Amino acid sequence: MSSALAALEAQVRADLARTAHPKAAWLRPTLAPDGRAALDVLIIGAGQSGIATGFGLMRSQVTNILLLDKAAAGLEGPWLTYARMPTLRSPKDFTGPDLDIPSLTYQSWHEARFGSEHWQQLDLIPRGLWAEYLLWLQRVVELPARNGCELLEIAPAADGLLAAVVKSAGVVETLHARKIVLATGQEAMGNWTMPEPLRDLPSAFVASVGDDIDFEALRGKHVAVIGAGASAFDNAATALEAGAAEVHLLCRRAKIQLIQPYRWLTFRGFLRHLSDLDDAWRWRFMRAILEMREGFPQPTYDRCARHSNFFLHQGAPVEAARRVSNKIELHTPHGSIVADFIICGTGIDMNFAGRRELRNFADNIATWADRYQPPPGERSARLDRFPYLADDYAFTERIPEETPWIANIHLFAIASTMSFGASGSSINAMTTAVPKLVHGLTRGLFRADIEQHWAAFKAYDVPQAVVARQVETAAKAE
Ligand SMILES: Cc1cc2nc3c(=O)[nH]c(=O)nc-3n(C[C@H](O)[C@H](O)[C@H](O)COP(=O)(O)OP(=O)(O)OC[C@H]3O[C@@H](n4cnc5c(N)ncnc54)[C@H](O)[C@@H]3O)c2cc1C
């Protein structure tokens, strides 16, 4: 480790010690049915959201926690797997996982690694470095984490606990926890979608941007990319750079989305307080924002446009697909495109039942459709399917009292967006969204223990001072 990094880590320890107040432990161990101590919070997902949530809990003296991730250490999140851009898309000064501790920011880490001049010269954060920074953060704040461990199922257990069935290295075991946070990323509540005409094509012809795609195999091939968001462009660029003969990007809308609504909403008032608004305002804003979809940054577009064999088709929804020998013919209102391989960057659709870990309660998770009827001009069947979360990010029940235990399962992912605005799965919102989640978790733990706290308070008999008897006597005599 370089001396600059060692000095930064010493600074982190000093900063954390100086801001540790109040330090008193306040949670008592809870016994699980198997006789072991239950975790206070089990966090599924050790990406940036899981790390920041765990860190926030540790700072609130909720230390009996565990982070689980099915990915191997270092491969959490999309950064080193299916993220196909050289740098992050968000500006380099967006802080987040550091929870406002200056020595824990990406900038501090980058300067310790490469010097402050290098930081000044840096345009956007290389994605590999972002992944490295997240690993460093997890280590330096000493988060307990287990990799290669997948959550399979959640069920209710005795005494209000949750039983999480997990699997690692082929061994299945049950962990008990008072609360579970699902920080499981883009796919937490659904699947990557494909336009209907492509759904039945064999995987040799079609993939989603979230899949492991062999781009080398696309050399000399004709590729169609469906969708016009940043990930669609990144996949088009990766195919072009791998030597594809032609890449056609098909945008359903008449004009591609050039405005990035997430840039507009990045101010503290919106990030912190959208979730305080009534359903009508939350829906109005988030429907408008999510129906616009996310735009793409200039470098993302330039990476494609610099290739003369890149073709952008606007107003080109895929109306039909036909297999012609070993190619696919795609029909759009403006004619046909023949492709050897198709990559869909058409987003995620909610499908709770499709996620194994949700299956015990998927059909009782309340959605926005269960709770709010928008006016006619504001309807959206896609957004109706988003979960309707409580103010602590917990699931709420569609039918009350059928699965009351889901009030202890908290979702911090892209699917939290309809209820909270930018929150899970978004770096720009972490500084406000993670503290809100941590606040909700500690509030729930405190409330559930209120009888214990009352009894502890009544039993509290530690004198703060010793009053000497002779002083008392002397005062009386005066
Ligand atoms: C391609 C791409 C590029 C992006 N670029 C940017 C950007 O530049 N700027 C920005 O602000 N945002 C960006 N985002 C959005 C967001 O910042 C990322 O999605 C980020 O990874 C979200 O972090 P997360 O911790 O919520 O989820 P993730 O990083 O996805 O982490 C979730 C973790 O949960 C684990 N997991 C899931 N299910 C289970 C299970 N059942 N058991 C155990 N573990 C499980 C996964 O293995 C994963 O490691 C991007 C997103 C994508 C997809």
XYZ file of C-alpha atoms and ligand atoms in Angstrom:
531
model
C 0.000 0.000 0.000
C 1.356 3.456 -0.890
C 2.163 5.820 1.955
C -0.523 8.243 0.681
C -3.162 5.531 0.903
C -1.946 4.448 4.335
C -2.149 8.099 5.460
C -5.686 8.338 4.072
C -6.733 5.218 5.958
C -5.311 6.711 9.166
C -7.310 9.864 8.404
C -10.464 7.788 7.904
C -9.983 6.129 11.296
C -9.438 9.518 12.942
C -12.504 11.024 11.219
C -14.712 8.118 12.208
C -13.494 8.286 15.812
C -14.142 12.036 15.987
C -17.671 11.744 14.656
C -18.673 8.566 16.475
C -20.945 10.213 19.058
C -23.219 8.789 20.431
C -21.213 5.598 20.804
C -23.379 3.690 23.268
C -24.502 0.244 22.150
C -28.306 0.099 22.242
C -29.349 -3.238 20.779
C -29.493 -6.408 22.812
C -28.747 -9.776 21.187
C -31.885 -11.589 19.994
C -31.896 -15.361 20.113
C -32.906 -17.158 16.922
C -34.911 -20.439 16.945
C -31.679 -22.354 16.260
C -30.128 -21.004 19.467
C -27.694 -18.701 17.674
C -27.851 -14.913 17.860
C -30.013 -13.381 15.149
C -28.606 -10.560 13.061
C -30.142 -7.152 13.607
C -29.972 -6.410 9.889
C -29.062 -8.701 7.014
C -28.190 -6.784 3.856
C -28.486 -8.640 0.575
C -26.188 -7.124 -2.025
C -22.710 -5.734 -1.364
C -22.737 -3.217 -4.181
C -22.538 0.494 -3.446
C -26.043 0.553 -1.883
C -25.381 -2.375 0.441
C -22.022 -0.920 1.471
C -23.415 2.545 2.180
C -26.368 1.109 4.107
C -24.102 -1.130 6.175
C -21.804 1.795 6.876
C -24.752 3.978 7.911
C -25.947 1.268 10.285
C -22.483 0.844 11.835
C -22.386 4.597 12.494
C -25.748 4.248 14.229
C -24.257 1.530 16.452
C -26.164 -1.207 14.658
C -23.127 -3.434 14.333
C -24.637 -6.919 14.403
C -25.115 -6.939 10.646
C -23.958 -8.950 7.638
C -23.721 -8.176 3.935
C -24.223 -11.055 1.498
C -23.497 -11.082 -2.197
C -23.830 -13.921 -4.662
C -20.989 -12.434 -6.715
C -17.353 -13.138 -5.958
C -15.515 -10.417 -4.013
C -14.722 -7.570 -6.393
C -17.400 -8.540 -8.900
C -20.382 -7.024 -7.103
C -22.677 -4.838 -9.180
C -22.408 -4.236 -12.917
C -19.031 -2.486 -12.989
C -16.760 -5.356 -14.047
C -19.382 -7.516 -15.715
C -22.024 -6.009 -17.959
C -21.260 -2.254 -17.648
C -19.767 -1.555 -21.058
C -18.618 2.044 -20.821
C -15.045 3.153 -20.089
C -16.096 5.655 -17.432
C -19.040 6.367 -15.179
C -21.694 8.545 -16.737
C -22.242 10.658 -13.653
C -19.964 13.647 -12.924
C -16.845 12.879 -10.880
C -17.897 15.121 -7.989
C -21.086 13.161 -7.185
C -20.446 11.822 -3.691
C -22.539 9.096 -2.093
C -21.229 5.915 -0.481
C -18.980 8.035 1.785
C -22.043 9.370 3.658
C -20.457 12.827 3.811
C -17.180 11.815 5.494
C -14.620 13.728 3.366
C -11.789 11.192 3.751
C -14.100 8.443 2.431
C -15.071 10.189 -0.812
C -13.986 8.880 -4.178
C -11.960 12.074 -4.651
C -9.915 11.430 -1.482
C -9.220 7.858 -2.559
C -8.322 8.927 -6.103
C -5.972 11.651 -4.878
C -4.279 9.203 -2.512
C -3.795 6.765 -5.397
C -2.847 9.128 -8.223
C -2.249 12.603 -6.775
C -4.432 15.690 -6.717
C -3.242 16.940 -10.101
C -4.423 13.698 -11.668
C -7.822 14.281 -10.079
C -7.929 17.831 -11.470
C -7.183 16.478 -14.957
C -9.706 13.643 -14.680
C -12.841 14.035 -16.758
C -15.012 11.118 -15.622
C -14.290 8.259 -13.199
C -13.035 5.067 -14.930
C -15.515 2.343 -14.018
C -12.793 -0.109 -12.939
C -11.538 2.462 -10.447
C -15.053 2.991 -9.115
C -15.295 -0.763 -8.449
C -11.876 -0.678 -6.755
C -12.914 2.296 -4.622
C -16.070 0.485 -3.455
C -13.981 -2.500 -2.339
C -11.607 -0.199 -0.478
C -14.528 1.520 1.229
C -16.002 -1.791 2.348
C -12.633 -2.828 3.809
C -11.731 0.438 5.472
C -15.058 0.823 7.302
C -14.758 -2.844 8.316
C -18.073 -4.141 7.025
C -18.721 -7.824 7.647
C -19.462 -9.364 4.265
C -19.788 -12.804 2.735
C -19.340 -13.276 -1.011
C -20.407 -16.166 -3.185
C -23.519 -16.430 -1.024
C -26.958 -16.201 -2.611
C -30.253 -15.440 -0.908
C -32.732 -18.089 -2.048
C -35.799 -17.450 0.056
C -37.222 -15.344 2.881
C -39.820 -16.711 5.303
C -41.242 -15.647 8.659
C -39.705 -17.223 11.774
C -40.570 -17.263 15.480
C -40.530 -14.093 17.605
C -40.967 -11.723 14.685
C -37.699 -12.767 13.052
C -37.102 -13.417 9.383
C -35.496 -16.614 8.124
C -33.228 -16.135 5.118
C -32.337 -19.316 3.267
C -28.936 -18.790 1.678
C -26.581 -20.919 -0.366
C -22.812 -20.733 -0.598
C -20.421 -23.283 -2.074
C -23.349 -25.676 -2.506
C -24.284 -25.552 1.180
C -27.752 -24.292 2.093
C -28.286 -22.754 5.527
C -30.759 -20.483 7.289
C -29.780 -17.142 8.768
C -32.130 -15.292 11.084
C -32.460 -11.538 11.134
C -34.737 -8.906 12.587
C -34.689 -6.982 9.342
C -33.566 -7.626 5.782
C -32.517 -4.985 3.274
C -32.669 -5.970 -0.373
C -29.958 -3.877 -2.036
C -30.044 -6.185 -5.007
C -29.613 -3.706 -7.853
C -31.366 -3.203 -11.156
C -32.919 -6.666 -11.254
C -34.098 -6.682 -7.640
C -37.787 -6.856 -8.534
C -37.906 -7.839 -12.180
C -36.205 -8.864 -15.371
C -34.617 -7.293 -18.393
C -37.329 -6.994 -21.014
C -37.356 -7.718 -24.715
C -39.828 -6.440 -27.299
C -42.550 -9.043 -27.680
C -41.566 -10.212 -31.218
C -38.066 -11.160 -29.962
C -38.999 -13.074 -26.824
C -39.090 -16.514 -28.383
C -35.886 -16.248 -30.401
C -33.077 -18.631 -29.362
C -30.303 -17.080 -27.266
C -27.889 -17.559 -30.168
C -29.672 -14.614 -31.816
C -30.715 -12.318 -29.009
C -29.469 -11.102 -25.615
C -30.158 -8.343 -23.116
C -27.635 -5.726 -22.110
C -27.463 -7.440 -18.714
C -26.240 -10.702 -20.266
C -22.717 -11.942 -20.679
C -22.240 -11.292 -24.419
C -19.313 -12.614 -26.441
C -18.505 -9.472 -28.426
C -15.507 -11.084 -30.140
C -17.986 -13.399 -31.851
C -19.695 -10.319 -33.374
C -16.653 -9.406 -35.481
C -17.776 -9.021 -39.116
C -21.437 -9.496 -38.101
C -24.524 -7.301 -38.521
C -25.813 -6.298 -35.107
C -29.097 -4.626 -34.140
C -29.395 -2.885 -30.780
C -32.915 -2.204 -29.566
C -33.388 0.840 -27.326
C -31.743 4.242 -27.145
C -30.690 4.664 -23.524
C -27.082 4.873 -22.370
C -26.674 1.095 -22.008
C -27.995 0.497 -25.532
C -25.401 2.954 -26.901
C -22.638 1.355 -24.763
C -23.440 -2.071 -26.212
C -23.576 -0.666 -29.748
C -20.152 0.940 -29.194
C -18.707 -2.275 -27.759
C -19.906 -4.213 -30.817
C -18.425 -1.577 -33.154
C -15.107 -1.625 -31.303
C -15.096 -5.422 -31.509
C -15.238 -5.146 -35.305
C -18.943 -5.644 -36.120
C -19.621 -5.023 -39.833
C -22.640 -2.817 -39.123
C -24.494 -1.790 -35.983
C -28.064 -0.515 -36.232
C -29.573 1.118 -33.157
C -33.375 1.110 -33.233
C -35.164 3.750 -31.183
C -38.910 3.204 -30.763
C -39.683 6.877 -30.276
C -39.849 9.433 -33.085
C -36.875 11.264 -31.552
C -34.179 9.958 -29.215
C -34.196 11.259 -25.639
C -31.602 14.013 -25.335
C -32.701 15.502 -22.021
C -31.429 13.761 -18.897
C -34.173 14.215 -16.273
C -31.884 12.836 -13.555
C -29.671 15.908 -13.999
C -32.606 18.222 -13.330
C -33.714 16.405 -10.198
C -30.257 16.354 -8.611
C -30.857 18.978 -5.921
C -31.259 18.363 -2.209
C -34.881 19.513 -1.991
C -36.102 16.994 -4.563
C -33.815 14.161 -3.518
C -34.650 14.511 0.145
C -38.319 15.443 0.076
C -40.063 13.935 -2.922
C -40.956 10.996 -0.714
C -42.633 13.361 1.776
C -45.169 14.408 -0.862
C -48.611 12.886 -1.353
C -49.178 10.115 -3.884
C -50.502 12.489 -6.542
C -47.300 14.568 -6.601
C -44.973 11.577 -6.301
C -46.736 9.860 -9.174
C -46.877 13.001 -11.324
C -43.147 13.640 -11.050
C -41.926 10.065 -11.251
C -44.226 9.092 -14.102
C -43.022 12.082 -16.105
C -39.382 11.258 -15.306
C -39.540 7.499 -15.832
C -41.610 7.774 -19.005
C -38.899 10.034 -20.422
C -36.351 7.299 -19.682
C -32.725 8.177 -19.073
C -30.749 10.059 -21.666
C -27.141 9.333 -22.606
C -24.072 11.544 -22.180
C -22.181 13.062 -25.125
C -19.153 10.710 -24.895
C -21.515 7.710 -25.019
C -23.003 8.963 -28.280
C -19.623 9.990 -29.733
C -18.238 6.521 -29.077
C -20.774 5.177 -31.596
C -21.000 8.111 -33.992
C -17.276 8.034 -34.789
C -17.844 4.744 -36.652
C -19.190 5.121 -40.189
C -20.832 1.702 -39.922
C -23.117 2.904 -37.099
C -26.732 3.664 -38.040
C -29.332 5.279 -35.816
C -32.988 4.612 -36.679
C -35.571 6.783 -34.928
C -39.292 6.020 -34.862
C -38.356 2.369 -35.415
C -40.198 0.048 -33.027
C -39.740 -3.653 -33.797
C -43.153 -4.710 -35.090
C -42.203 -8.246 -36.107
C -39.175 -10.536 -36.293
C -38.669 -13.374 -38.746
C -35.930 -15.949 -38.852
C -34.412 -16.193 -42.332
C -31.897 -19.086 -42.365
C -29.321 -18.031 -39.760
C -30.280 -14.360 -39.602
C -33.165 -12.373 -38.139
C -35.206 -9.943 -40.186
C -36.598 -7.124 -38.052
C -39.621 -5.233 -39.345
C -40.072 -1.561 -38.434
C -42.475 1.069 -39.824
C -39.569 2.343 -41.964
C -38.534 -0.963 -43.479
C -36.566 -4.069 -42.514
C -33.153 -4.647 -41.012
C -31.390 -7.979 -41.213
C -29.164 -8.857 -38.263
C -26.985 -11.750 -37.164
C -27.400 -10.791 -33.526
C -29.723 -8.531 -31.534
C -29.010 -6.845 -28.200
C -31.964 -5.457 -26.239
C -31.430 -2.411 -24.070
C -35.097 -1.938 -23.333
C -34.982 -1.757 -19.557
C -36.359 -3.746 -16.666
C -39.972 -4.658 -16.059
C -41.348 -5.460 -12.610
C -41.998 -9.162 -12.102
C -41.934 -9.980 -8.396
C -42.932 -13.604 -8.905
C -39.997 -14.060 -11.270
C -37.500 -13.514 -8.437
C -36.925 -16.649 -6.431
C -36.143 -14.840 -3.168
C -39.503 -13.023 -3.282
C -41.648 -16.037 -4.045
C -43.080 -16.501 -0.517
C -44.708 -13.084 -0.605
C -44.505 -11.805 -4.198
C -48.259 -11.857 -4.682
C -48.919 -9.832 -1.535
C -46.523 -6.946 -2.240
C -48.690 -3.864 -2.743
C -48.042 -2.056 -5.991
C -48.835 1.500 -6.984
C -51.880 0.143 -8.839
C -53.194 -1.171 -5.503
C -52.878 2.219 -3.818
C -53.280 5.033 -6.305
C -55.488 5.803 -9.283
C -53.858 8.513 -11.403
C -55.977 10.905 -13.466
C -56.586 9.730 -17.076
C -53.756 11.758 -18.633
C -51.177 10.334 -16.216
C -51.719 6.568 -16.422
C -48.884 4.091 -16.954
C -49.355 0.333 -16.834
C -45.576 -0.154 -16.535
C -45.238 2.069 -13.476
C -48.429 0.680 -11.903
C -46.437 -2.511 -11.305
C -43.770 -0.806 -9.137
C -43.934 -1.685 -5.425
C -45.655 0.836 -3.176
C -43.211 1.165 -0.279
C -43.670 2.425 3.272
C -41.725 5.492 4.441
C -38.895 3.237 5.663
C -38.570 1.518 2.251
C -40.391 -1.570 3.583
C -42.808 -3.583 1.472
C -46.465 -2.987 2.229
C -49.179 -5.621 2.019
C -51.739 -5.843 -0.761
C -54.048 -7.803 1.556
C -53.498 -6.678 5.177
C -52.415 -9.296 7.748
C -51.638 -12.035 5.192
C -47.862 -11.472 5.365
C -47.315 -8.828 8.068
C -43.660 -9.843 8.360
C -42.830 -8.168 5.044
C -42.841 -4.861 6.958
C -39.325 -5.925 8.009
C -38.108 -6.360 4.435
C -36.801 -3.099 3.011
C -36.097 -2.515 -0.657
C -33.319 -0.197 -1.785
C -33.114 -0.656 -5.525
C -34.266 0.853 -8.801
C -37.787 -0.363 -7.955
C -37.844 2.003 -4.943
C -37.884 4.903 -7.377
C -41.660 5.364 -7.739
C -42.014 5.751 -3.969
C -38.860 7.753 -3.212
C -37.654 9.333 -6.433
C -33.970 8.763 -7.203
C -32.831 6.509 -4.349
C -31.614 2.932 -4.738
C -29.413 2.179 -7.754
C -28.366 5.775 -8.286
C -25.168 7.452 -7.104
C -26.636 10.954 -7.257
C -29.213 10.236 -4.539
C -27.147 8.284 -2.035
C -26.257 11.221 0.225
C -29.927 11.744 1.065
C -31.519 8.359 0.359
C -29.210 6.121 2.407
C -29.569 8.153 5.632
C -33.354 7.996 5.161
C -33.198 4.217 4.848
C -30.894 3.909 7.867
C -33.226 6.183 9.837
C -36.176 3.932 8.930
C -34.279 0.816 9.992
C -33.162 2.221 13.350
C -36.660 3.613 13.980
C -38.144 0.153 13.460
C -35.593 -1.535 15.724
C -36.061 1.086 18.432
C -39.865 0.931 18.320
C -39.913 -2.853 18.427
C -37.790 -2.762 21.594
C -39.683 0.032 23.314
C -40.797 -2.084 26.304
C -37.192 -3.148 26.851
C -36.001 0.446 26.650
C -38.659 1.516 29.152
C -37.656 -1.252 31.550
C -33.971 -0.389 31.112
C -34.689 3.262 31.782
C -36.707 2.429 34.926
C -33.881 0.217 36.150
C -31.213 2.816 35.386
C -29.559 3.747 38.665
C -26.086 4.995 37.789
C -25.386 8.146 39.808
C -23.672 10.890 37.856
C -22.113 12.463 40.956
C -21.362 11.522 44.549
C -22.780 13.930 47.086
C -20.659 13.912 50.268
C -22.821 13.544 53.370
C -20.911 16.148 55.402
C -21.545 18.833 52.670
C -25.260 18.060 52.829
C -25.225 18.330 56.637
C -23.264 21.581 56.551
C -25.769 23.134 54.152
C -28.640 22.238 56.490
C -26.881 23.850 59.444
C -26.541 27.294 57.707
C -24.490 -0.441 -16.945
C -24.784 0.506 -15.842
C -24.084 1.693 -15.736
C -24.374 2.599 -14.722
N -23.674 3.741 -14.641
C -23.973 4.645 -13.674
C -23.259 5.868 -13.557
O -22.348 6.137 -14.312
N -23.607 6.736 -12.583
C -24.628 6.465 -11.711
O -24.948 7.273 -10.851
N -25.317 5.308 -11.802
C -25.022 4.409 -12.748
N -25.724 3.239 -12.814
C -26.841 3.026 -11.866
C -26.375 2.507 -10.487
O -25.399 3.390 -9.933
C -25.818 1.100 -10.578
O -26.807 0.216 -11.026
C -25.275 0.568 -9.248
O -24.665 -0.654 -9.487
C -26.358 0.412 -8.201
O -25.771 -0.076 -7.037
P -26.536 -1.109 -6.108
O -25.635 -1.398 -4.963
O -27.887 -0.580 -5.838
O -26.735 -2.410 -7.001
P -25.623 -3.362 -7.608
O -24.347 -2.638 -7.762
O -26.205 -3.977 -8.822
O -25.415 -4.455 -6.495
C -26.417 -5.404 -6.223
C -25.741 -6.650 -5.738
O -26.740 -7.544 -5.260
C -26.296 -8.855 -5.510
N -27.457 -9.740 -5.481
C -28.567 -9.667 -6.223
N -29.425 -10.661 -5.895
C -28.832 -11.372 -4.916
C -29.212 -12.530 -4.167
N -30.395 -13.134 -4.352
N -28.348 -13.001 -3.244
C -27.149 -12.400 -3.019
N -26.743 -11.294 -3.733
C -27.577 -10.788 -4.651
C -25.639 -8.780 -6.878
O -24.697 -9.809 -7.066
C -25.001 -7.387 -6.835
O -23.619 -7.422 -6.543
C -25.420 2.322 -13.800
C -26.115 1.123 -13.913
C -25.800 0.231 -14.920
C -26.597 -1.048 -14.992
